[in-house]
CSV table of N, CA and C in Angstrom, one decimal:
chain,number,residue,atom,x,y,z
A,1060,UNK,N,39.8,40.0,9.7
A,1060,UNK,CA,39.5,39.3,8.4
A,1060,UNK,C,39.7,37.8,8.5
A,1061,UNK,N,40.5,37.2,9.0
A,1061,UNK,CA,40.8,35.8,8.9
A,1061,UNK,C,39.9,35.2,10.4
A,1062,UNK,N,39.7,36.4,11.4
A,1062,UNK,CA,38.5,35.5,12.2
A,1062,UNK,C,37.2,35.5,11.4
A,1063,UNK,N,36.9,36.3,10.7
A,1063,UNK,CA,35.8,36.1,10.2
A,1063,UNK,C,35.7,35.1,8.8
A,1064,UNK,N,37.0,35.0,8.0
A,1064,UNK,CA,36.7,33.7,7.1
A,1064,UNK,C,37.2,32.2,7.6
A,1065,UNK,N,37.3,32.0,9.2
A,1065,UNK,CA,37.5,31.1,9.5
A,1065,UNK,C,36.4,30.9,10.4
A,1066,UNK,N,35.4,32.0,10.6
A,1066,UNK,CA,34.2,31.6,11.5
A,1066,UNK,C,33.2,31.1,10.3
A,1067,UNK,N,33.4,31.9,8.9
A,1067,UNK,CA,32.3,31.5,7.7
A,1067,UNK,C,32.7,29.8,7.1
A,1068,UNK,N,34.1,29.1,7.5
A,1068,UNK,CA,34.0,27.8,7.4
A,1068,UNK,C,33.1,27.2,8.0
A,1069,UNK,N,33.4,27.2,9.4
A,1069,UNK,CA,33.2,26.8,10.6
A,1069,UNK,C,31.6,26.6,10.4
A,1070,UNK,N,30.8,27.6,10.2
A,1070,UNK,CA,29.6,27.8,9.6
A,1070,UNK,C,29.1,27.0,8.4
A,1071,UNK,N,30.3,26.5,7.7
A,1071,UNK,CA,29.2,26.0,6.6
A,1071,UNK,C,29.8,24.7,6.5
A,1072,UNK,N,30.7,24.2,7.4
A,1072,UNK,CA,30.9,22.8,7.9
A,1072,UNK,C,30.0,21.7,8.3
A,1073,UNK,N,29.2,22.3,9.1
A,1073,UNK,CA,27.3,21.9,10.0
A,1073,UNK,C,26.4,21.8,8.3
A,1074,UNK,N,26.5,22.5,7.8
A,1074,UNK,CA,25.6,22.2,6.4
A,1074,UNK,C,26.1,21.2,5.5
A,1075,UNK,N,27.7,21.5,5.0
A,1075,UNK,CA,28.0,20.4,3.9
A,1075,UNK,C,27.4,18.7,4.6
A,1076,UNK,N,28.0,19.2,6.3
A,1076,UNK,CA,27.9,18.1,6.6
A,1076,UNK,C,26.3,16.9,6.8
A,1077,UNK,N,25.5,18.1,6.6
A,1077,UNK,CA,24.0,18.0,7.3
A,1077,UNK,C,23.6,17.1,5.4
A,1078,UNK,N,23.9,18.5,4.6
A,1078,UNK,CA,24.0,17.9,3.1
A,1078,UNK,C,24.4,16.3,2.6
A,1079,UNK,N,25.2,16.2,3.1
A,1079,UNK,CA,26.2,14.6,2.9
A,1079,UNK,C,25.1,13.6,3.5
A,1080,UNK,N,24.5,14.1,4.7
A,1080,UNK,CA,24.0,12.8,5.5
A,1080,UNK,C,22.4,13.3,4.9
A,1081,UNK,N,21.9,13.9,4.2
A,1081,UNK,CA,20.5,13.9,3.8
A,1081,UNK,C,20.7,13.0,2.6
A,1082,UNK,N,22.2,13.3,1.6
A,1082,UNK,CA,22.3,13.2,0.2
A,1082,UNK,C,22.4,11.5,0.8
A,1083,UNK,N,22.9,10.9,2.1
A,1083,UNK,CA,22.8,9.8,2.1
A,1083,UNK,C,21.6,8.8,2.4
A,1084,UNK,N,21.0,9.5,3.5
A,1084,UNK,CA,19.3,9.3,3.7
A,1084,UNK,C,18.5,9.1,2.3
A,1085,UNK,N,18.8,10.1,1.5
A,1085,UNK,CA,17.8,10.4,0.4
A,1085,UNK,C,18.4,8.5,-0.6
A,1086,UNK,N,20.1,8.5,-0.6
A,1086,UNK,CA,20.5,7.4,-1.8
A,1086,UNK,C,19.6,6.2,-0.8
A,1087,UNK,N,19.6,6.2,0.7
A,1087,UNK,CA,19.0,5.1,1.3
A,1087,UNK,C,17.6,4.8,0.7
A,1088,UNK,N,17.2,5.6,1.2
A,1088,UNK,CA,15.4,5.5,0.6
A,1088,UNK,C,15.2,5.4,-0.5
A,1089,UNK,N,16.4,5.7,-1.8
A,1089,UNK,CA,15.8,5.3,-3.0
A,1089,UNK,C,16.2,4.0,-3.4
A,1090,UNK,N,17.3,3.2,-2.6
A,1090,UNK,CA,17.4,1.8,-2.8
A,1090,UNK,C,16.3,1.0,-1.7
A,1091,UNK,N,15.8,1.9,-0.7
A,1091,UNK,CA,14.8,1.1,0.3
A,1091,UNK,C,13.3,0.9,-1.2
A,1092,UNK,N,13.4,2.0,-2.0
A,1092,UNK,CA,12.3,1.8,-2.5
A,1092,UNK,C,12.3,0.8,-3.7
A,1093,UNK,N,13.2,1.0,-4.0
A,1093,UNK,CA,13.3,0.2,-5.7
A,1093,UNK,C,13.6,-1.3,-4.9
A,1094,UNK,N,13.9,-1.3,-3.4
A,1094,UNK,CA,13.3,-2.7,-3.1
A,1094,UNK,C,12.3,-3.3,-2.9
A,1095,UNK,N,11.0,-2.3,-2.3
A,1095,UNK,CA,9.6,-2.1,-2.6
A,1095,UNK,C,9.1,-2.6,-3.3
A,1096,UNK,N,9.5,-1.9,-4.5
A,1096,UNK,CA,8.8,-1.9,-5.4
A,1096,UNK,C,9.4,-3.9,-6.1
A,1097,UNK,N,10.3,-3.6,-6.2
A,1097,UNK,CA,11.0,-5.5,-6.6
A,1097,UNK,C,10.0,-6.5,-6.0
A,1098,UNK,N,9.9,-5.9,-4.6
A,1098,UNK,CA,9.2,-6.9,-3.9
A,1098,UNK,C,7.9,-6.8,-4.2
A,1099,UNK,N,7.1,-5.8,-4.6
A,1099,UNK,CA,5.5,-5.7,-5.2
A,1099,UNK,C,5.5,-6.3,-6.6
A,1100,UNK,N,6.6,-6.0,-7.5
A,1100,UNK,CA,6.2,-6.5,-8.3
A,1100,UNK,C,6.5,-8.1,-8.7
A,1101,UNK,N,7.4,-8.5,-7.6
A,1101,UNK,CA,7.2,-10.3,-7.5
A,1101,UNK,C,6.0,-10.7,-6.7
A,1102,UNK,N,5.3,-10.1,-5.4
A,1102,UNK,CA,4.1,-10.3,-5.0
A,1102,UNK,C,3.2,-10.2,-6.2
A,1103,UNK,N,3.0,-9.8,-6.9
A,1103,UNK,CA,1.9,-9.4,-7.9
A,1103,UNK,C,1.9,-10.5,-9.2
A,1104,UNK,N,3.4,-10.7,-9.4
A,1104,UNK,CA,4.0,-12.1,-10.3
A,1104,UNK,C,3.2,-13.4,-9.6
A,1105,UNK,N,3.6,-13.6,-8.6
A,1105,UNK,CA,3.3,-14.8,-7.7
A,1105,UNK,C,1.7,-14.9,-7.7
A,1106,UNK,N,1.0,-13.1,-7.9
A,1106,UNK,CA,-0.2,-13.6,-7.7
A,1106,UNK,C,-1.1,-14.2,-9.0
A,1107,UNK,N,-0.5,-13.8,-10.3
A,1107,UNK,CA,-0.5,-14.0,-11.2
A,1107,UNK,C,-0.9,-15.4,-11.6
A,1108,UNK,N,0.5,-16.2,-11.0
A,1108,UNK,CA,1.4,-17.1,-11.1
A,1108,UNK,C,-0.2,-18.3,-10.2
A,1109,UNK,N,0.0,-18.1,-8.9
A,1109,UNK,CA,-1.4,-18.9,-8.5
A,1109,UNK,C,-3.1,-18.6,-9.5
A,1110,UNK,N,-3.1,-17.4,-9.5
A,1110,UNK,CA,-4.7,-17.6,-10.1
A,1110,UNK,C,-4.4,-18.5,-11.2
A,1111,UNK,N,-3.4,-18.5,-12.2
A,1111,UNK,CA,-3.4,-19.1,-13.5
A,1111,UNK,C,-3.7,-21.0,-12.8
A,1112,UNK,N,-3.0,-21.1,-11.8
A,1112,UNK,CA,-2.8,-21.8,-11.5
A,1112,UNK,C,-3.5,-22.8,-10.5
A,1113,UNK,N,-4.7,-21.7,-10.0
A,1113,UNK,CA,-6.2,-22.6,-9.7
A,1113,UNK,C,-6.9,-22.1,-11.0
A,1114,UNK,N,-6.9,-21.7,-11.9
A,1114,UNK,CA,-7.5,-22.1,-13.1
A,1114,UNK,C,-7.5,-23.1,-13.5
A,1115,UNK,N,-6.0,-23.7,-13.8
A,1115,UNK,CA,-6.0,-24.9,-13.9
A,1115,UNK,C,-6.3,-25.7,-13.3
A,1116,UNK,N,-6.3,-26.0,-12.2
A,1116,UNK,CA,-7.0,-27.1,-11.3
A,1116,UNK,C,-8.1,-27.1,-11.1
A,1117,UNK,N,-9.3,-25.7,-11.5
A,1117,UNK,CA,-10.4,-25.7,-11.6
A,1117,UNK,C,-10.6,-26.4,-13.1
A,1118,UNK,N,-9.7,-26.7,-13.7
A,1118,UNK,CA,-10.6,-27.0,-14.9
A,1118,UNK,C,-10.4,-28.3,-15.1
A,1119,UNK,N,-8.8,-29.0,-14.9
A,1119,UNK,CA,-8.5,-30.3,-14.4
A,1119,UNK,C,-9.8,-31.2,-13.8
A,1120,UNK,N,-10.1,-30.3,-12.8
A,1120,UNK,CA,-11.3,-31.1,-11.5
A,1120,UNK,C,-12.2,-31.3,-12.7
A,1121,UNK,N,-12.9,-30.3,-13.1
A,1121,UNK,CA,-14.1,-30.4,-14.4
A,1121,UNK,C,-13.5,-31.6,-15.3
A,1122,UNK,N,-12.9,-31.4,-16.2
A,1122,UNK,CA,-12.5,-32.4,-17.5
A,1122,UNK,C,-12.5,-34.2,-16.2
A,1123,UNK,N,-12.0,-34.1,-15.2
A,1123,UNK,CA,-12.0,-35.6,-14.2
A,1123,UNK,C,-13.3,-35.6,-14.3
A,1124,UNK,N,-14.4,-34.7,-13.7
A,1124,UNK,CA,-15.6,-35.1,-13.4
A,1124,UNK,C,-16.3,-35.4,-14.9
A,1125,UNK,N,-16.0,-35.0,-16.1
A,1125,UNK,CA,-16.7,-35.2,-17.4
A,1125,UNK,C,-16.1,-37.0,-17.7
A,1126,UNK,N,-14.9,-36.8,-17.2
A,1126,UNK,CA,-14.4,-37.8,-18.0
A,1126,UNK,C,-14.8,-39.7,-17.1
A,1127,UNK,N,-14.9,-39.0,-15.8
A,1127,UNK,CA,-15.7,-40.0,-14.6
A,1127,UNK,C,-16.9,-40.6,-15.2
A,1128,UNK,N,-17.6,-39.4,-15.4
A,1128,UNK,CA,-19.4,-39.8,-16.0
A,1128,UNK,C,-19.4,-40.4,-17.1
A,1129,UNK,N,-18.5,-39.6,-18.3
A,1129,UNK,CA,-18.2,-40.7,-19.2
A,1129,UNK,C,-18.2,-42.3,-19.3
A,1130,UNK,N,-17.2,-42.8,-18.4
A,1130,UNK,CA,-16.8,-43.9,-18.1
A,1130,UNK,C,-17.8,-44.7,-17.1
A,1131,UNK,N,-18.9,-43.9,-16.3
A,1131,UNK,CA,-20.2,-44.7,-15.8
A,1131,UNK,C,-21.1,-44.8,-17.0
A,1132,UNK,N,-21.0,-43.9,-17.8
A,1132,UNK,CA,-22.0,-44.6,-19.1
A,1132,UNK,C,-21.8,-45.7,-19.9
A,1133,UNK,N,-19.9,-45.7,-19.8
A,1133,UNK,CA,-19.6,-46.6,-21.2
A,1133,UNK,C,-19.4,-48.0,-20.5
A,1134,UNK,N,-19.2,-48.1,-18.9
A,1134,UNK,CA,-19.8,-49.3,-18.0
A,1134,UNK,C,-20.8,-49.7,-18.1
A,1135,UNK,N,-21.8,-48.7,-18.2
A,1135,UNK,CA,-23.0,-49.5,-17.6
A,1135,UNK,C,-23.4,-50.0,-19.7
A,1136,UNK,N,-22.8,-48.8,-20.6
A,1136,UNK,CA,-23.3,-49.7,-21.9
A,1136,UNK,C,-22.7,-51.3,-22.1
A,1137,UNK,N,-21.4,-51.1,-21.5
A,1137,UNK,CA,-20.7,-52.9,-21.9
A,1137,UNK,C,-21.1,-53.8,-21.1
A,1138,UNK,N,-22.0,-53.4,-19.8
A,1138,UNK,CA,-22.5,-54.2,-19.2
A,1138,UNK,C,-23.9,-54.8,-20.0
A,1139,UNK,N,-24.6,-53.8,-20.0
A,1139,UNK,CA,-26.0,-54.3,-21.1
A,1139,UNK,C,-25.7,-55.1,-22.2
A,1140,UNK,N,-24.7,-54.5,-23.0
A,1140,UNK,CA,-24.1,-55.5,-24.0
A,1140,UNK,C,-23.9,-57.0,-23.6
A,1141,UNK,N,-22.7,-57.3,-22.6
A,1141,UNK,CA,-22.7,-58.2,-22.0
A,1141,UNK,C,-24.1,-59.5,-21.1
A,1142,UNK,N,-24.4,-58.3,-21.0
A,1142,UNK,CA,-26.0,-59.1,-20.0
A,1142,UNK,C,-26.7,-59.6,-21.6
A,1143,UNK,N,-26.8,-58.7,-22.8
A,1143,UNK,CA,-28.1,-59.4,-23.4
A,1143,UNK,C,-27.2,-60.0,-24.7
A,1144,UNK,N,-25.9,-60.2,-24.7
A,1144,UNK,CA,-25.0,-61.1,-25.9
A,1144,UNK,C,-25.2,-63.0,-24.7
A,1145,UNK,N,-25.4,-63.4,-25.7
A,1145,UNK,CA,-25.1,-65.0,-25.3
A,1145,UNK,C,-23.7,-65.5,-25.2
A,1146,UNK,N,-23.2,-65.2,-25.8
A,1146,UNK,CA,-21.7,-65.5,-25.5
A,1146,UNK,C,-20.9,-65.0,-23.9
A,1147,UNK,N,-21.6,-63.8,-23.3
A,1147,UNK,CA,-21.6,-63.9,-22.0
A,1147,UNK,C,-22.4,-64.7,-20.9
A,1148,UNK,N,-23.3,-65.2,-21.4
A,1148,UNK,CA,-24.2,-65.4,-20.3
A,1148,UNK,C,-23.3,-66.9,-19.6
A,1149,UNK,N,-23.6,-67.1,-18.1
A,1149,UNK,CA,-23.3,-68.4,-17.8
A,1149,UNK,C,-23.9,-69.2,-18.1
A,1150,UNK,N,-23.0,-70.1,-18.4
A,1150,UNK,CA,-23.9,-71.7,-18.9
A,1150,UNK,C,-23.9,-72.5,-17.1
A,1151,UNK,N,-24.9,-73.4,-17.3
A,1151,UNK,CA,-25.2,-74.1,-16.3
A,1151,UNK,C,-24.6,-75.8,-16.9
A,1152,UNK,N,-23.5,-75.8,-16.4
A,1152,UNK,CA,-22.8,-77.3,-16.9
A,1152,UNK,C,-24.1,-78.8,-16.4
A,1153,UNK,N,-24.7,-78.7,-15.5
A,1153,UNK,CA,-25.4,-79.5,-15.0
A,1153,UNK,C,-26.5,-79.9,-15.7
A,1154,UNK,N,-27.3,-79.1,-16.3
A,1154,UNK,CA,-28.3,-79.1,-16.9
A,1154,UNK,C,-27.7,-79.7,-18.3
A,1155,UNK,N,-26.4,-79.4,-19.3
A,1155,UNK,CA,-26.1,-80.2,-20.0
A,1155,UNK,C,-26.1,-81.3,-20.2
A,1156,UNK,N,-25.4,-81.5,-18.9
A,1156,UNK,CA,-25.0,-83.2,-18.6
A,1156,UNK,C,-26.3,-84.0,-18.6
A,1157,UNK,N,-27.6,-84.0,-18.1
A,1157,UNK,CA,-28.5,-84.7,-18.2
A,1157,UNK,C,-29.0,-85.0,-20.0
């Protein structure tokens, strides 16, 4: 009797112990995953994070290029202004003098 309830330890020694190291494999993998996943859902943040953020610069670039053209029209109007007001035009001091 006592060889046989010391051979049924003996026997389930290999399991608890097989158990313990799966139960720890298994806690591994579930903190390998929920780091996975941390790390997917900051890659996914980040990508977020850029498109918003050539959005912006795509629209930046547009409003520069509206606001450029603007500023060749309102040149070339103060120029015309300038060219046909008398108060701009040069005087020829020489032609006075005579």
């Amino acid at each position: 009797y006592c060889s046989r309830k010391l051979s049924s330890k003996v026997e389930r020694a290999p399991t608890t112990m097989m158990n313990a190291d799966m139960d720890a494999v298994e806690a591994e993998n579930q903190v390998e995953l929920e780091e996975k996943t941390r790390l997917i859902n900051q890659v996914l943040e980040l990508q977020h994070t850029l498109e918003d953020l050539s959005a912006r610069v795509d629209a930046v670039k547009e409003e520069n290029l509206k606001l450029k053209s603007e500023n060749q029209v309102l040149g070339q109007y103060i120029e015309n202004l300038m060219s046909a007001s008398s108060v701009f035009q040069t005087t020829d001091t020489k032609s006075k003098r005579k």
